[in-house]
N, CA, C and O atoms as CSV, one atom per row, in Angstrom:
chain,resi,resn,atom,element,x,y,z
A,1,THR,N,N,124.510,96.785,111.810
A,1,THR,CA,C,124.504,98.795,111.698
A,1,THR,C,C,125.166,99.938,113.334
A,1,THR,O,O,125.250,99.970,114.561
A,2,LYS,N,N,125.430,100.592,112.193
A,2,LYS,CA,C,126.740,101.588,113.284
A,2,LYS,C,C,125.687,102.848,113.541
A,2,LYS,O,O,125.058,103.424,112.653
A,3,TYR,N,N,125.654,103.068,114.607
A,3,TYR,CA,C,125.351,104.300,115.389
A,3,TYR,C,C,126.966,104.743,115.970
A,3,TYR,O,O,127.117,105.743,116.673
A,4,ASP,N,N,126.813,107.026,114.718
A,4,ASP,CA,C,127.634,107.632,115.805
A,4,ASP,C,C,127.381,108.581,116.357
A,4,ASP,O,O,126.521,109.298,115.844
A,5,ASP,N,N,127.833,108.889,117.281
A,5,ASP,CA,C,128.170,110.344,118.173
A,5,ASP,C,C,129.523,110.806,118.738
A,5,ASP,O,O,130.656,110.324,118.727
A,6,SER,N,N,128.811,112.249,119.383
A,6,SER,CA,C,130.087,112.390,119.496
A,6,SER,C,C,131.641,112.196,120.406
A,6,SER,O,O,132.809,112.556,120.262
A,7,ARG,N,N,130.761,111.333,121.490
A,7,ARG,CA,C,131.570,109.580,121.927
A,7,ARG,C,C,132.262,108.640,121.306
A,7,ARG,O,O,133.343,108.120,121.580
A,8,GLY,N,N,131.414,108.459,120.318
A,8,GLY,CA,C,131.970,107.084,119.218
A,8,GLY,C,C,131.029,106.391,118.719
A,8,GLY,O,O,129.963,106.537,119.318
A,9,SER,N,N,131.018,106.035,118.279
A,9,SER,CA,C,129.935,104.824,117.969
A,9,SER,C,C,129.544,103.105,118.437
A,9,SER,O,O,130.427,102.448,118.986
A,10,LEU,N,N,128.560,102.657,118.243
A,10,LEU,CA,C,128.007,101.089,118.593
A,10,LEU,C,C,127.777,100.554,117.597
A,10,LEU,O,O,126.798,100.952,116.965
A,11,PHE,N,N,128.520,99.531,117.108
A,11,PHE,CA,C,128.249,99.097,116.104
A,11,PHE,C,C,126.891,97.066,116.571
A,11,PHE,O,O,126.961,96.017,117.212
A,12,GLU,N,N,126.204,97.620,115.897
A,12,GLU,CA,C,124.935,96.663,115.587
A,12,GLU,C,C,125.791,95.071,115.826
A,12,GLU,O,O,125.256,94.469,116.756
A,13,MET,N,N,126.077,94.880,115.675
A,13,MET,CA,C,127.157,93.442,115.016
A,13,MET,C,C,125.771,91.850,114.920
A,13,MET,O,O,125.755,91.054,113.981
A,14,TYR,N,N,124.887,91.798,116.023
A,14,TYR,CA,C,124.138,90.436,115.291
A,14,TYR,C,C,122.530,90.683,115.848
A,14,TYR,O,O,122.484,91.066,117.017
A,15,ARG,N,N,121.084,90.495,115.096
A,15,ARG,CA,C,119.433,90.591,115.846
A,15,ARG,C,C,119.848,88.884,115.248
A,15,ARG,O,O,120.436,88.654,114.191
A,16,ASN,N,N,119.422,87.967,116.120
A,16,ASN,CA,C,117.926,86.832,116.066
A,16,ASN,C,C,117.871,87.277,114.588
A,16,ASN,O,O,118.439,86.693,113.665
A,17,GLU,N,N,116.879,88.728,114.456
A,17,GLU,CA,C,116.431,88.178,113.762
A,17,GLU,C,C,116.673,88.081,111.677
A,17,GLU,O,O,115.935,87.936,110.703
A,18,TRP,N,N,118.460,88.310,111.993
A,18,TRP,CA,C,118.815,88.908,111.202
A,18,TRP,C,C,118.651,87.132,110.264
A,18,TRP,O,O,117.717,87.117,109.463
A,19,ILE,N,N,118.854,86.803,110.288
A,19,ILE,CA,C,119.790,85.099,109.964
A,19,ILE,C,C,118.100,84.157,110.810
A,19,ILE,O,O,117.557,84.139,111.915
A,20,THR,N,N,117.867,83.505,109.396
A,20,THR,CA,C,116.583,82.833,110.008
A,20,THR,C,C,117.128,80.796,109.441
A,20,THR,O,O,116.565,79.764,109.806
A,21,LYS,N,N,118.437,80.946,108.435
A,21,LYS,CA,C,118.329,79.365,109.215
A,21,LYS,C,C,119.901,79.318,109.573
A,21,LYS,O,O,120.801,79.893,108.960
A,22,LYS,N,N,120.051,78.246,111.058
A,22,LYS,CA,C,121.165,78.286,110.816
A,22,LYS,C,C,121.793,79.118,111.774
A,22,LYS,O,O,122.881,79.483,111.331
A,23,GLN,N,N,121.479,79.725,113.294
A,23,GLN,CA,C,121.738,80.458,113.391
A,23,GLN,C,C,123.294,80.336,114.692
A,23,GLN,O,O,123.663,79.281,115.207
A,24,PRO,N,N,123.647,81.105,114.826
A,24,PRO,CA,C,125.027,81.120,115.143
A,24,PRO,C,C,124.678,80.596,117.338
A,24,PRO,O,O,123.810,80.925,118.146
A,25,ILE,N,N,125.424,80.053,117.379
A,25,ILE,CA,C,124.637,78.755,119.172
A,25,ILE,C,C,125.974,78.952,119.442
A,25,ILE,O,O,125.746,79.462,120.539
A,26,GLN,N,N,127.552,78.988,119.348
A,26,GLN,CA,C,128.783,79.448,119.839
A,26,GLN,C,C,129.523,81.133,119.581
A,26,GLN,O,O,128.654,81.904,119.175
A,27,TRP,N,N,130.174,81.448,119.654
A,27,TRP,CA,C,130.332,82.845,119.913
A,27,TRP,C,C,132.666,82.652,120.180
A,27,TRP,O,O,133.296,82.147,121.109
A,28,ASN,N,N,133.189,83.364,118.805
A,28,ASN,CA,C,134.438,82.829,118.999
A,28,ASN,C,C,135.045,84.628,119.019
A,28,ASN,O,O,134.550,85.670,118.590
A,29,ILE,N,N,136.610,84.235,119.898
A,29,ILE,CA,C,137.363,85.637,119.208
A,29,ILE,C,C,138.935,85.390,118.905
A,29,ILE,O,O,139.901,84.999,119.561
A,30,VAL,N,N,138.640,85.915,117.269
A,30,VAL,CA,C,140.552,85.675,116.662
A,30,VAL,C,C,141.438,86.403,116.753
A,30,VAL,O,O,141.723,86.737,115.604
A,31,HIS,N,N,142.012,86.827,117.374
A,31,HIS,CA,C,143.592,88.266,117.287
A,31,HIS,C,C,144.275,87.343,116.550
A,31,HIS,O,O,144.591,86.153,116.538
A,32,SER,N,N,144.424,88.826,115.662
A,32,SER,CA,C,145.410,87.602,114.093
A,32,SER,C,C,145.794,89.160,114.131
A,32,SER,O,O,145.149,90.204,114.234
A,33,LYS,N,N,148.139,88.578,113.904
A,33,LYS,CA,C,148.881,89.620,113.605
A,33,LYS,C,C,149.227,90.120,112.231
A,33,LYS,O,O,148.697,89.395,111.389
A,34,PRO,N,N,149.888,91.045,111.730
A,34,PRO,CA,C,150.011,91.499,110.576
A,34,PRO,C,C,150.062,90.114,109.314
A,34,PRO,O,O,149.959,88.931,109.636
A,35,ASN,N,N,150.208,90.511,108.148
A,35,ASN,CA,C,150.993,89.044,107.469
A,35,ASN,C,C,150.292,87.380,107.841
A,35,ASN,O,O,150.618,86.357,107.239
A,36,VAL,N,N,149.529,87.437,108.692
A,36,VAL,CA,C,149.205,85.296,108.806
A,36,VAL,C,C,147.981,85.132,108.095
A,36,VAL,O,O,146.954,85.769,107.862
A,37,ILE,N,N,148.473,84.077,107.854
A,37,ILE,CA,C,147.023,83.456,106.471
A,37,ILE,C,C,146.492,82.436,107.371
A,37,ILE,O,O,147.166,81.581,107.945
A,38,ARG,N,N,145.402,82.574,107.436
A,38,ARG,CA,C,144.995,81.764,108.807
A,38,ARG,C,C,144.171,80.792,107.423
A,38,ARG,O,O,143.382,81.352,106.662
A,39,GLY,N,N,144.568,79.109,107.275
A,39,GLY,CA,C,143.999,78.114,105.960
A,39,GLY,C,C,143.640,78.080,105.295
A,39,GLY,O,O,142.972,79.113,105.290
A,40,PHE,N,N,143.466,77.591,104.440
A,40,PHE,CA,C,142.604,77.207,103.834
A,40,PHE,C,C,141.576,76.464,104.415
A,40,PHE,O,O,142.102,76.160,105.485
A,41,HIS,N,N,139.923,75.727,104.432
A,41,HIS,CA,C,139.496,74.825,105.401
A,41,HIS,C,C,137.372,75.108,105.383
A,41,HIS,O,O,136.575,76.013,105.631
A,42,VAL,N,N,137.353,73.737,104.944
A,42,VAL,CA,C,135.514,74.404,104.880
A,42,VAL,C,C,135.156,73.087,105.400
A,42,VAL,O,O,135.616,71.971,105.159
A,43,HIS,N,N,133.456,73.819,106.808
A,43,HIS,CA,C,132.996,73.546,107.608
A,43,HIS,C,C,131.869,72.789,106.516
A,43,HIS,O,O,131.375,73.438,105.594
A,44,PRO,N,N,131.441,70.909,106.821
A,44,PRO,CA,C,130.708,70.574,106.404
A,44,PRO,C,C,129.061,70.739,106.901
A,44,PRO,O,O,127.986,70.649,106.308
A,45,ASN,N,N,129.420,70.994,108.151
A,45,ASN,CA,C,127.622,70.685,108.744
A,45,ASN,C,C,127.524,72.455,109.679
A,45,ASN,O,O,126.457,72.685,110.248
A,46,HIS,N,N,128.300,73.210,109.731
A,46,HIS,CA,C,128.037,74.581,110.262
A,46,HIS,C,C,127.914,75.838,109.129
A,46,HIS,O,O,128.304,76.029,107.977
A,47,ALA,N,N,127.131,76.587,110.159
A,47,ALA,CA,C,128.151,77.840,109.881
A,47,ALA,C,C,128.325,78.864,109.802
A,47,ALA,O,O,127.345,79.473,110.230
A,48,ASP,N,N,129.546,79.889,109.265
A,48,ASP,CA,C,130.566,80.932,110.267
A,48,ASP,C,C,129.574,82.294,109.731
A,48,ASP,O,O,129.074,82.429,108.614
A,49,TYR,N,N,129.446,83.505,111.255
A,49,TYR,CA,C,128.937,84.892,111.227
A,49,TYR,C,C,130.525,85.280,111.250
A,49,TYR,O,O,131.390,84.617,111.822
A,50,LEU,N,N,130.659,86.045,110.785
A,50,LEU,CA,C,131.765,86.834,110.411
A,50,LEU,C,C,132.073,88.020,110.877
A,50,LEU,O,O,132.491,88.638,109.898
A,51,VAL,N,N,132.120,88.867,112.028
A,51,VAL,CA,C,132.256,90.521,112.629
A,51,VAL,C,C,133.825,91.298,112.494
A,51,VAL,O,O,134.561,91.161,113.470
A,52,CYS,N,N,134.294,92.022,111.437
A,52,CYS,CA,C,135.530,92.609,112.305
A,52,CYS,C,C,135.946,93.856,113.276
A,52,CYS,O,O,136.012,95.057,113.017
A,53,ALA,N,N,136.119,93.374,114.092
A,53,ALA,CA,C,135.144,94.412,115.396
A,53,ALA,C,C,136.342,95.311,115.159
A,53,ALA,O,O,135.861,96.441,115.079
A,54,SER,N,N,137.951,95.406,114.971
A,54,SER,CA,C,138.941,95.938,114.976
A,54,SER,C,C,139.930,95.115,113.492
A,54,SER,O,O,139.797,93.935,113.169
A,55,GLY,N,N,140.729,95.973,112.908
A,55,GLY,CA,C,141.260,96.618,111.353
A,55,GLY,C,C,140.860,96.194,110.484
A,55,GLY,O,O,139.891,96.819,110.055
A,56,LYS,N,N,141.295,94.873,109.624
A,56,LYS,CA,C,140.590,94.412,108.585
A,56,LYS,C,C,140.956,93.245,108.155
A,56,LYS,O,O,141.831,92.750,108.865
A,57,PHE,N,N,140.629,92.604,107.266
A,57,PHE,CA,C,141.220,90.940,107.543
A,57,PHE,C,C,139.912,90.988,105.883
A,57,PHE,O,O,138.831,91.554,105.719
A,58,THR,N,N,140.992,89.854,104.737
A,58,THR,CA,C,139.764,89.224,103.685
A,58,THR,C,C,140.158,87.348,103.819
A,58,THR,O,O,141.030,86.504,104.026
A,59,ILE,N,N,138.388,87.667,103.435
A,59,ILE,CA,C,138.459,85.485,103.415
A,59,ILE,C,C,137.949,86.062,102.012
A,59,ILE,O,O,137.363,86.987,101.449
A,60,LYS,N,N,138.719,84.612,101.833
A,60,LYS,CA,C,138.587,83.599,100.533
A,60,LYS,C,C,138.448,82.787,100.762
A,60,LYS,O,O,139.005,81.860,101.349
A,61,MET,N,N,136.661,83.266,99.779
A,61,MET,CA,C,136.198,81.096,98.787
A,61,MET,C,C,135.956,80.703,97.569
A,61,MET,O,O,136.039,81.045,96.389
A,62,ARG,N,N,135.619,79.844,98.281
A,62,ARG,CA,C,135.417,78.330,97.108
A,62,ARG,C,C,134.213,77.306,97.572
A,62,ARG,O,O,134.053,76.535,98.518
A,63,ASP,N,N,133.153,77.854,95.963
A,63,ASP,CA,C,132.397,76.611,96.337
A,63,ASP,C,C,131.997,75.679,96.145
A,63,ASP,O,O,131.503,75.476,95.036
A,64,LEU,N,N,132.018,74.475,97.302
A,64,LEU,CA,C,132.704,73.211,97.086
A,64,LEU,C,C,131.152,72.902,97.542
A,64,LEU,O,O,131.033,72.025,98.397
A,65,ARG,N,N,130.751,73.112,97.382
A,65,ARG,CA,C,128.435,73.127,97.428
A,65,ARG,C,C,128.199,72.291,94.935
A,65,ARG,O,O,127.925,72.768,93.834
A,66,THR,N,N,128.647,70.670,95.677
A,66,THR,CA,C,127.832,70.508,93.949
A,66,THR,C,C,127.430,70.407,93.322
A,66,THR,O,O,127.540,70.141,92.125
A,67,LYS,N,N,126.045,70.847,94.826
A,67,LYS,CA,C,124.804,70.487,94.360
A,67,LYS,C,C,124.131,72.049,93.558
A,67,LYS,O,O,123.387,72.224,92.593
A,68,SER,N,N,124.936,73.131,94.669
A,68,SER,CA,C,125.400,74.587,94.410
A,68,SER,C,C,124.961,74.967,92.410
A,68,SER,O,O,124.788,74.279,91.404
A,69,SER,N,N,124.953,76.337,92.729
A,69,SER,CA,C,124.149,77.103,91.712
A,69,SER,C,C,125.841,78.296,91.209
A,69,SER,O,O,125.939,79.002,90.205
A,70,THR,N,N,126.373,78.201,91.772
A,70,THR,CA,C,127.644,78.819,92.350
A,70,THR,C,C,128.944,77.908,92.719
A,70,THR,O,O,129.983,78.435,93.115
A,71,TYR,N,N,128.761,76.054,92.509
A,71,TYR,CA,C,129.728,75.911,92.935
A,71,TYR,C,C,130.740,75.790,91.880
A,71,TYR,O,O,130.455,75.762,90.682
A,72,LEU,N,N,131.914,75.718,92.348
A,72,LEU,CA,C,133.206,75.980,91.810
A,72,LEU,C,C,134.335,77.380,92.036
A,72,LEU,O,O,135.554,77.458,91.886
A,73,GLN,N,N,132.774,78.904,92.671
A,73,GLN,CA,C,133.176,79.655,91.947
A,73,GLN,C,C,133.618,80.385,93.184
A,73,GLN,O,O,133.200,80.113,94.309
A,74,PHE,N,N,134.663,81.516,92.852
A,74,PHE,CA,C,135.303,82.021,94.166
A,74,PHE,C,C,135.220,83.104,94.024
A,74,PHE,O,O,135.029,83.592,92.911
A,75,GLN,N,N,135.371,83.998,95.399
A,75,GLN,CA,C,135.496,85.083,95.900
A,75,GLN,C,C,135.603,85.398,97.257
A,75,GLN,O,O,135.425,84.805,98.321
A,76,GLU,N,N,136.028,86.769,96.810
A,76,GLU,CA,C,136.571,87.187,97.484
A,76,GLU,C,C,136.449,88.548,98.564
A,76,GLU,O,O,136.691,89.621,98.011
A,77,VAL,N,N,136.062,88.629,100.200
A,77,VAL,CA,C,135.480,90.291,100.843
A,77,VAL,C,C,136.527,90.616,101.250
A,77,VAL,O,O,137.445,89.817,101.430
A,78,THR,N,N,136.609,92.060,101.513
A,78,THR,CA,C,136.756,92.134,102.623
A,78,THR,C,C,136.163,92.726,104.108
A,78,THR,O,O,135.701,93.867,104.117
A,79,LEU,N,N,136.177,92.284,104.801
A,79,LEU,CA,C,135.999,93.145,106.283
A,79,LEU,C,C,137.200,93.501,106.570
A,79,LEU,O,O,138.364,93.132,106.415
A,80,ASN,N,N,135.918,95.220,107.540
A,80,ASN,CA,C,137.038,95.882,108.319
A,80,ASN,C,C,136.298,96.382,109.125
A,80,ASN,O,O,135.121,96.355,108.765
A,81,SER,N,N,136.534,96.961,110.339
A,81,SER,CA,C,136.141,98.013,111.497
A,81,SER,C,C,135.175,99.302,111.162
A,81,SER,O,O,134.006,99.628,111.365
A,82,GLU,N,N,136.567,99.944,110.413
A,82,GLU,CA,C,135.754,101.138,109.673
A,82,GLU,C,C,133.926,101.261,109.249
A,82,GLU,O,O,133.055,101.906,109.833
A,83,ASN,N,N,133.853,100.670,108.431
A,83,ASN,CA,C,133.178,100.248,107.984
A,83,ASN,C,C,132.121,99.030,108.154
A,83,ASN,O,O,131.931,98.426,107.098
A,84,PRO,N,N,131.553,98.653,109.027
A,84,PRO,CA,C,131.099,97.154,109.718
A,84,PRO,C,C,130.507,96.335,108.537
A,84,PRO,O,O,130.309,96.662,107.367
A,85,SER,N,N,130.405,95.805,108.839
A,85,SER,CA,C,129.526,94.756,108.138
A,85,SER,C,C,129.565,92.702,108.457
A,85,SER,O,O,130.542,92.153,108.967
A,86,ALA,N,N,128.863,92.284,108.210
A,86,ALA,CA,C,128.522,91.107,108.862
A,86,ALA,C,C,128.936,89.976,107.801
A,86,ALA,O,O,128.646,90.498,106.725
A,87,LEU,N,N,129.426,88.785,107.552
A,87,LEU,CA,C,129.289,87.265,106.267
A,87,LEU,C,C,129.140,86.169,106.716
A,87,LEU,O,O,130.032,85.496,107.232
A,88,VAL,N,N,128.047,85.867,106.584
A,88,VAL,CA,C,127.797,84.369,106.666
A,88,VAL,C,C,128.343,83.408,105.372
A,88,VAL,O,O,128.241,83.451,104.146
A,89,ILE,N,N,128.867,82.680,106.191
A,89,ILE,CA,C,129.903,81.763,104.685
A,89,ILE,C,C,128.934,80.138,105.158
A,89,ILE,O,O,129.442,79.545,106.110
A,90,PRO,N,N,128.046,79.680,104.736
A,90,PRO,CA,C,127.164,78.866,104.361
A,90,PRO,C,C,128.113,77.676,104.781
A,90,PRO,O,O,129.203,77.711,104.209
A,91,PRO,N,N,127.908,76.536,105.742
A,91,PRO,CA,C,128.366,74.618,105.421
A,91,PRO,C,C,128.377,74.800,103.726
A,91,PRO,O,O,127.549,75.376,103.020
A,92,GLY,N,N,129.490,74.168,103.384
A,92,GLY,CA,C,130.189,73.855,102.155
A,92,GLY,C,C,130.876,74.471,101.332
A,92,GLY,O,O,131.039,74.188,100.145
A,93,VAL,N,N,131.148,75.014,101.702
A,93,VAL,CA,C,132.073,76.595,101.097
A,93,VAL,C,C,133.474,76.703,102.105
A,93,VAL,O,O,133.408,76.929,103.313
A,94,GLY,N,N,134.539,76.526,101.466
A,94,GLY,CA,C,135.702,76.586,101.619
A,94,GLY,C,C,136.144,78.116,101.685
A,94,GLY,O,O,135.885,78.920,100.790
A,95,HIS,N,N,136.587,78.310,102.425
A,95,HIS,CA,C,136.786,79.813,102.801
A,95,HIS,C,C,139.358,79.451,103.818
A,95,HIS,O,O,140.109,78.627,104.340
A,96,GLY,N,N,139.220,81.135,103.243
A,96,GLY,CA,C,140.661,81.172,105.023
A,96,GLY,C,C,140.564,82.535,104.769
A,96,GLY,O,O,139.870,83.346,104.155
A,97,PHE,N,N,141.706,82.448,105.612
A,97,PHE,CA,C,141.676,83.904,105.666
A,97,PHE,C,C,142.939,85.139,105.545
A,97,PHE,O,O,143.939,84.727,106.131
A,98,GLU,N,N,143.117,86.288,105.049
A,98,GLU,CA,C,144.216,86.616,105.489
A,98,GLU,C,C,144.540,87.950,106.215
A,98,GLU,O,O,143.445,88.511,106.262
A,99,PHE,N,N,145.495,88.792,106.831
A,99,PHE,CA,C,145.552,89.698,107.940
A,99,PHE,C,C,146.393,89.789,107.193
A,99,PHE,O,O,147.173,88.855,107.010
A,100,THR,N,N,146.478,90.912,106.559
A,100,THR,CA,C,147.367,92.349,106.640
A,100,THR,C,C,147.865,93.713,107.685
A,100,THR,O,O,148.615,94.674,107.509
A,101,VAL,N,N,147.114,93.282,108.710
A,101,VAL,CA,C,147.394,94.617,109.906
A,101,VAL,C,C,147.079,93.802,110.408
A,101,VAL,O,O,146.859,92.720,109.864
A,102,TYR,N,N,146.917,94.087,111.900
A,102,TYR,CA,C,146.369,93.674,113.243
A,102,TYR,C,C,144.905,93.251,113.462
A,102,TYR,O,O,144.227,93.778,112.579
A,103,ALA,N,N,144.200,92.556,114.238
A,103,ALA,CA,C,142.630,92.443,113.349
A,103,ALA,C,C,141.817,91.808,114.245
A,103,ALA,O,O,142.660,91.263,114.958
A,104,HIS,N,N,140.659,91.480,114.733
A,104,HIS,CA,C,140.566,90.617,115.799
A,104,HIS,C,C,138.397,90.862,115.245
A,104,HIS,O,O,137.705,91.862,115.057
A,105,VAL,N,N,138.094,89.274,115.186
A,105,VAL,CA,C,137.070,88.717,114.556
A,105,VAL,C,C,136.706,88.318,115.420
A,105,VAL,O,O,137.393,87.712,116.242
A,106,CYS,N,N,134.486,88.717,115.579
A,106,CYS,CA,C,134.092,87.571,115.927
A,106,CYS,C,C,133.246,86.931,115.344
A,106,CYS,O,O,132.445,87.350,114.509
A,107,TYR,N,N,133.405,85.593,115.854
A,107,TYR,CA,C,132.726,85.069,114.808
A,107,TYR,C,C,131.807,83.928,115.179
A,107,TYR,O,O,132.392,82.845,115.163
A,108,GLY,N,N,130.543,83.872,115.506
A,108,GLY,CA,C,129.626,82.648,115.724
A,108,GLY,C,C,129.701,81.491,114.374
A,108,GLY,O,O,129.906,81.621,113.167
A,109,LEU,N,N,129.441,80.403,115.215
A,109,LEU,CA,C,129.241,78.749,115.116
A,109,LEU,C,C,127.970,78.107,115.550
A,109,LEU,O,O,127.812,77.745,116.716
A,110,SER,N,N,126.735,77.908,114.297
A,110,SER,CA,C,125.403,77.788,114.272
A,110,SER,C,C,126.145,76.355,114.452
A,110,SER,O,O,126.487,76.031,113.315
A,111,SER,N,N,126.409,75.697,115.057
A,111,SER,CA,C,126.907,74.546,116.080
A,111,SER,C,C,128.122,74.085,116.598
A,111,SER,O,O,129.230,74.126,116.064
A,112,TYR,N,N,127.750,73.566,117.883
A,112,TYR,CA,C,129.835,73.579,118.904
A,112,TYR,C,C,130.340,73.934,117.688
A,112,TYR,O,O,129.756,74.208,116.640
A,113,CYS,N,N,132.033,73.875,118.086
A,113,CYS,CA,C,132.867,73.540,117.407
A,113,CYS,C,C,133.861,73.325,118.369
A,113,CYS,O,O,133.631,74.058,119.331
A,114,SER,N,N,135.567,72.168,118.653
A,114,SER,CA,C,135.839,71.980,118.897
A,114,SER,C,C,136.977,73.178,118.752
A,114,SER,O,O,136.717,73.782,117.711
A,115,VAL,N,N,138.168,73.764,119.415
A,115,VAL,CA,C,139.232,74.469,119.585
A,115,VAL,C,C,139.825,73.073,118.395
A,115,VAL,O,O,139.830,73.003,117.166
A,116,LEU,N,N,140.218,72.231,119.352
A,116,LEU,CA,C,140.648,71.152,119.440
A,116,LEU,C,C,141.210,70.922,118.092
A,116,LEU,O,O,142.317,71.130,117.596
A,117,PHE,N,N,139.704,70.249,117.499
A,117,PHE,CA,C,139.337,69.969,116.424
A,117,PHE,C,C,139.711,70.907,114.989
A,117,PHE,O,O,140.386,70.826,113.962
A,118,LEU,N,N,138.736,71.873,115.722
A,118,LEU,CA,C,139.313,73.086,113.887
A,118,LEU,C,C,140.913,73.337,114.287
A,118,LEU,O,O,140.904,74.560,114.424
A,119,THR,N,N,141.416,73.180,114.386
A,119,THR,CA,C,141.933,73.554,114.273
A,119,THR,C,C,143.960,72.385,114.207
A,119,THR,O,O,145.181,72.545,114.228
A,120,PHE,N,N,142.751,71.225,114.113
A,120,PHE,CA,C,144.103,70.109,113.524
A,120,PHE,C,C,143.391,70.250,111.796
A,120,PHE,O,O,144.027,70.008,110.770
A,121,VAL,N,N,141.567,70.815,111.879
A,121,VAL,CA,C,141.442,70.551,110.392
A,121,VAL,C,C,142.650,72.221,109.719
A,121,VAL,O,O,143.385,72.009,108.755
A,122,ILE,N,N,142.643,73.693,110.393
A,122,ILE,CA,C,143.660,73.933,109.717
A,122,ILE,C,C,144.742,73.914,109.440
A,122,ILE,O,O,145.246,74.359,108.409
A,123,LEU,N,N,145.026,73.629,109.925
A,123,LEU,CA,C,146.343,73.444,110.056
A,123,LEU,C,C,146.675,71.830,108.954
A,123,LEU,O,O,147.611,72.041,108.183
A,124,ARG,N,N,146.061,70.370,108.811
A,124,ARG,CA,C,146.315,70.243,107.890
A,124,ARG,C,C,145.404,70.302,106.524
A,124,ARG,O,O,145.329,69.391,105.700
A,125,SER,N,N,144.755,71.515,106.462
A,125,SER,CA,C,144.826,71.706,105.459
A,125,SER,C,C,146.079,72.559,104.369
A,125,SER,O,O,146.711,72.337,103.336
A,126,LEU,N,N,145.908,73.635,105.401
A,126,LEU,CA,C,147.131,74.162,104.916
A,126,LEU,C,C,148.537,73.694,104.619
A,126,LEU,O,O,149.387,73.720,103.729
A,127,SER,N,N,148.319,73.245,105.861
A,127,SER,CA,C,149.811,72.044,105.285
A,127,SER,C,C,149.900,71.294,103.653
A,127,SER,O,O,150.744,71.187,102.763
A,128,GLN,N,N,148.658,70.924,103.869
A,128,GLN,CA,C,148.103,69.899,101.763
A,128,GLN,C,C,147.805,70.800,101.258
A,128,GLN,O,O,147.802,70.407,100.092
A,129,ALA,N,N,147.520,71.812,101.231
A,129,ALA,CA,C,146.946,72.990,100.136
A,129,ALA,C,C,148.844,73.551,100.296
A,129,ALA,O,O,149.755,73.406,99.481
A,130,CYS,N,N,148.850,73.879,100.998
A,130,CYS,CA,C,151.256,74.809,101.000
A,130,CYS,C,C,151.365,73.846,100.113
A,130,CYS,O,O,151.560,74.325,98.996
A,131,ALA,N,N,151.324,72.709,100.120
A,131,ALA,CA,C,152.440,72.308,99.995
A,131,ALA,C,C,151.502,71.004,98.066
A,131,ALA,O,O,152.301,70.231,97.536
A,132,GLN,N,N,150.364,71.049,97.603
A,132,GLN,CA,C,150.284,70.646,96.479
A,132,GLN,C,C,151.003,71.758,96.051
A,132,GLN,O,O,152.083,71.644,95.470
A,133,ARG,N,N,150.481,72.814,96.296
A,133,ARG,CA,C,150.262,74.329,95.445
A,133,ARG,C,C,151.711,74.879,95.481
A,133,ARG,O,O,152.273,75.389,94.512
A,134,CYS,N,N,152.222,74.723,96.652
A,134,CYS,CA,C,154.503,74.736,96.059
A,134,CYS,C,C,154.170,74.809,96.085
A,134,CYS,O,O,153.691,75.750,95.453
A,135,ALA,N,N,154.617,72.119,95.365
A,135,ALA,CA,C,154.964,71.933,94.527
A,135,ALA,C,C,154.810,71.960,93.120
A,135,ALA,O,O,155.879,71.811,92.529
A,136,SER,N,N,153.533,72.145,92.191
A,136,SER,CA,C,152.435,72.370,91.358
A,136,SER,C,C,153.546,73.684,90.795
A,136,SER,O,O,153.987,73.385,89.685
A,137,ARG,N,N,154.151,75.216,91.370
A,137,ARG,CA,C,153.474,75.635,90.866
A,137,ARG,C,C,154.809,76.700,91.042
A,137,ARG,O,O,155.005,77.663,90.300
A,138,GLY,N,N,155.668,76.310,92.176
A,138,GLY,CA,C,157.945,76.891,92.919
A,138,GLY,C,C,156.821,77.593,93.791
A,138,GLY,O,O,156.803,77.003,94.871
A,139,SER,N,N,155.868,78.616,93.772
A,139,SER,CA,C,156.265,79.105,95.334
A,139,SER,C,C,155.096,78.978,95.915
A,139,SER,O,O,154.046,78.431,95.576
A,140,PRO,N,N,155.604,79.862,97.313
A,140,PRO,CA,C,154.491,79.048,98.504
A,140,PRO,C,C,153.284,79.898,98.079
A,140,PRO,O,O,152.255,79.405,98.540
A,141,GLY,N,N,153.045,81.072,97.315
A,141,GLY,CA,C,151.146,81.762,96.880
A,141,GLY,C,C,150.737,81.626,98.050
A,141,GLY,O,O,150.982,80.929,99.034
A,142,ASP,N,N,149.993,82.514,97.717
A,142,ASP,CA,C,148.841,82.854,98.832
A,142,ASP,C,C,147.327,82.269,99.094
A,142,ASP,O,O,147.041,81.418,98.252
A,143,VAL,N,N,146.383,82.493,99.967
A,143,VAL,CA,C,145.422,82.207,99.620
A,143,VAL,C,C,144.345,81.986,98.909
A,143,VAL,O,O,143.407,81.219,99.127
A,144,LYS,N,N,144.609,82.968,97.732
A,144,LYS,CA,C,143.841,82.795,96.332
A,144,LYS,C,C,144.482,81.464,95.452
A,144,LYS,O,O,144.006,80.420,95.004
A,145,THR,N,N,145.749,82.066,95.463
A,145,THR,CA,C,146.944,80.094,95.110
A,145,THR,C,C,145.696,78.815,95.551
A,145,THR,O,O,145.040,78.200,94.711
A,146,TRP,N,N,145.639,78.713,96.366
A,146,TRP,CA,C,145.845,77.598,97.134
A,146,TRP,C,C,144.050,77.018,95.947
A,146,TRP,O,O,143.811,76.037,95.244
A,147,LEU,N,N,143.102,78.493,96.393
A,147,LEU,CA,C,141.869,77.905,95.778
A,147,LEU,C,C,141.513,77.947,93.901
A,147,LEU,O,O,140.539,77.717,93.185
A,148,GLU,N,N,142.906,78.372,93.717
A,148,GLU,CA,C,142.220,77.881,91.905
A,148,GLU,C,C,142.335,76.990,91.538
A,148,GLU,O,O,141.900,76.722,90.418
C-alpha cells in the first residue's frame, strides 16, 4: 500500500498477515546497474518476496513444478517504484531478472540462503543457459530466450 502526501510517500511493502505460507525470514537488497541480467535460477525450497524500491526491473519466470497446473508456462512481470507492488515467486519456479535502468530491489526469502551458494547457483545457471542457447540459436539472447 502506498501513501502520498506533500512530503513524498510511504510504501508499506510487507506485513506478516499478507502471506500465510513461507513467510520471509531473511531480507536482502540488490543494487543493479542498467543493462544487467541476473541469471536464470530456481530455488527448490524457498520462496522469494520481491519489491522494487527504486527504478524498475523485469522478472521472467517459467513454472518448473511438474505437478503444477501451470507447468512450463512462461510469465513476465515488471515491478517499478512508481507504482509499487510485490511479487512472490514460489519454490520450483525458475526466474531471472532484467534491469534496463538503475534499480534497488528488496527481497525476502522464506528460508536462509547463503550469498556464496546463491552466487554459485546464479553463475552456473547463467553460464549453462547462455552456452546452450547461444549454441542452438547462434545469438546471445536474453532471459526470455533462455526460458523458451
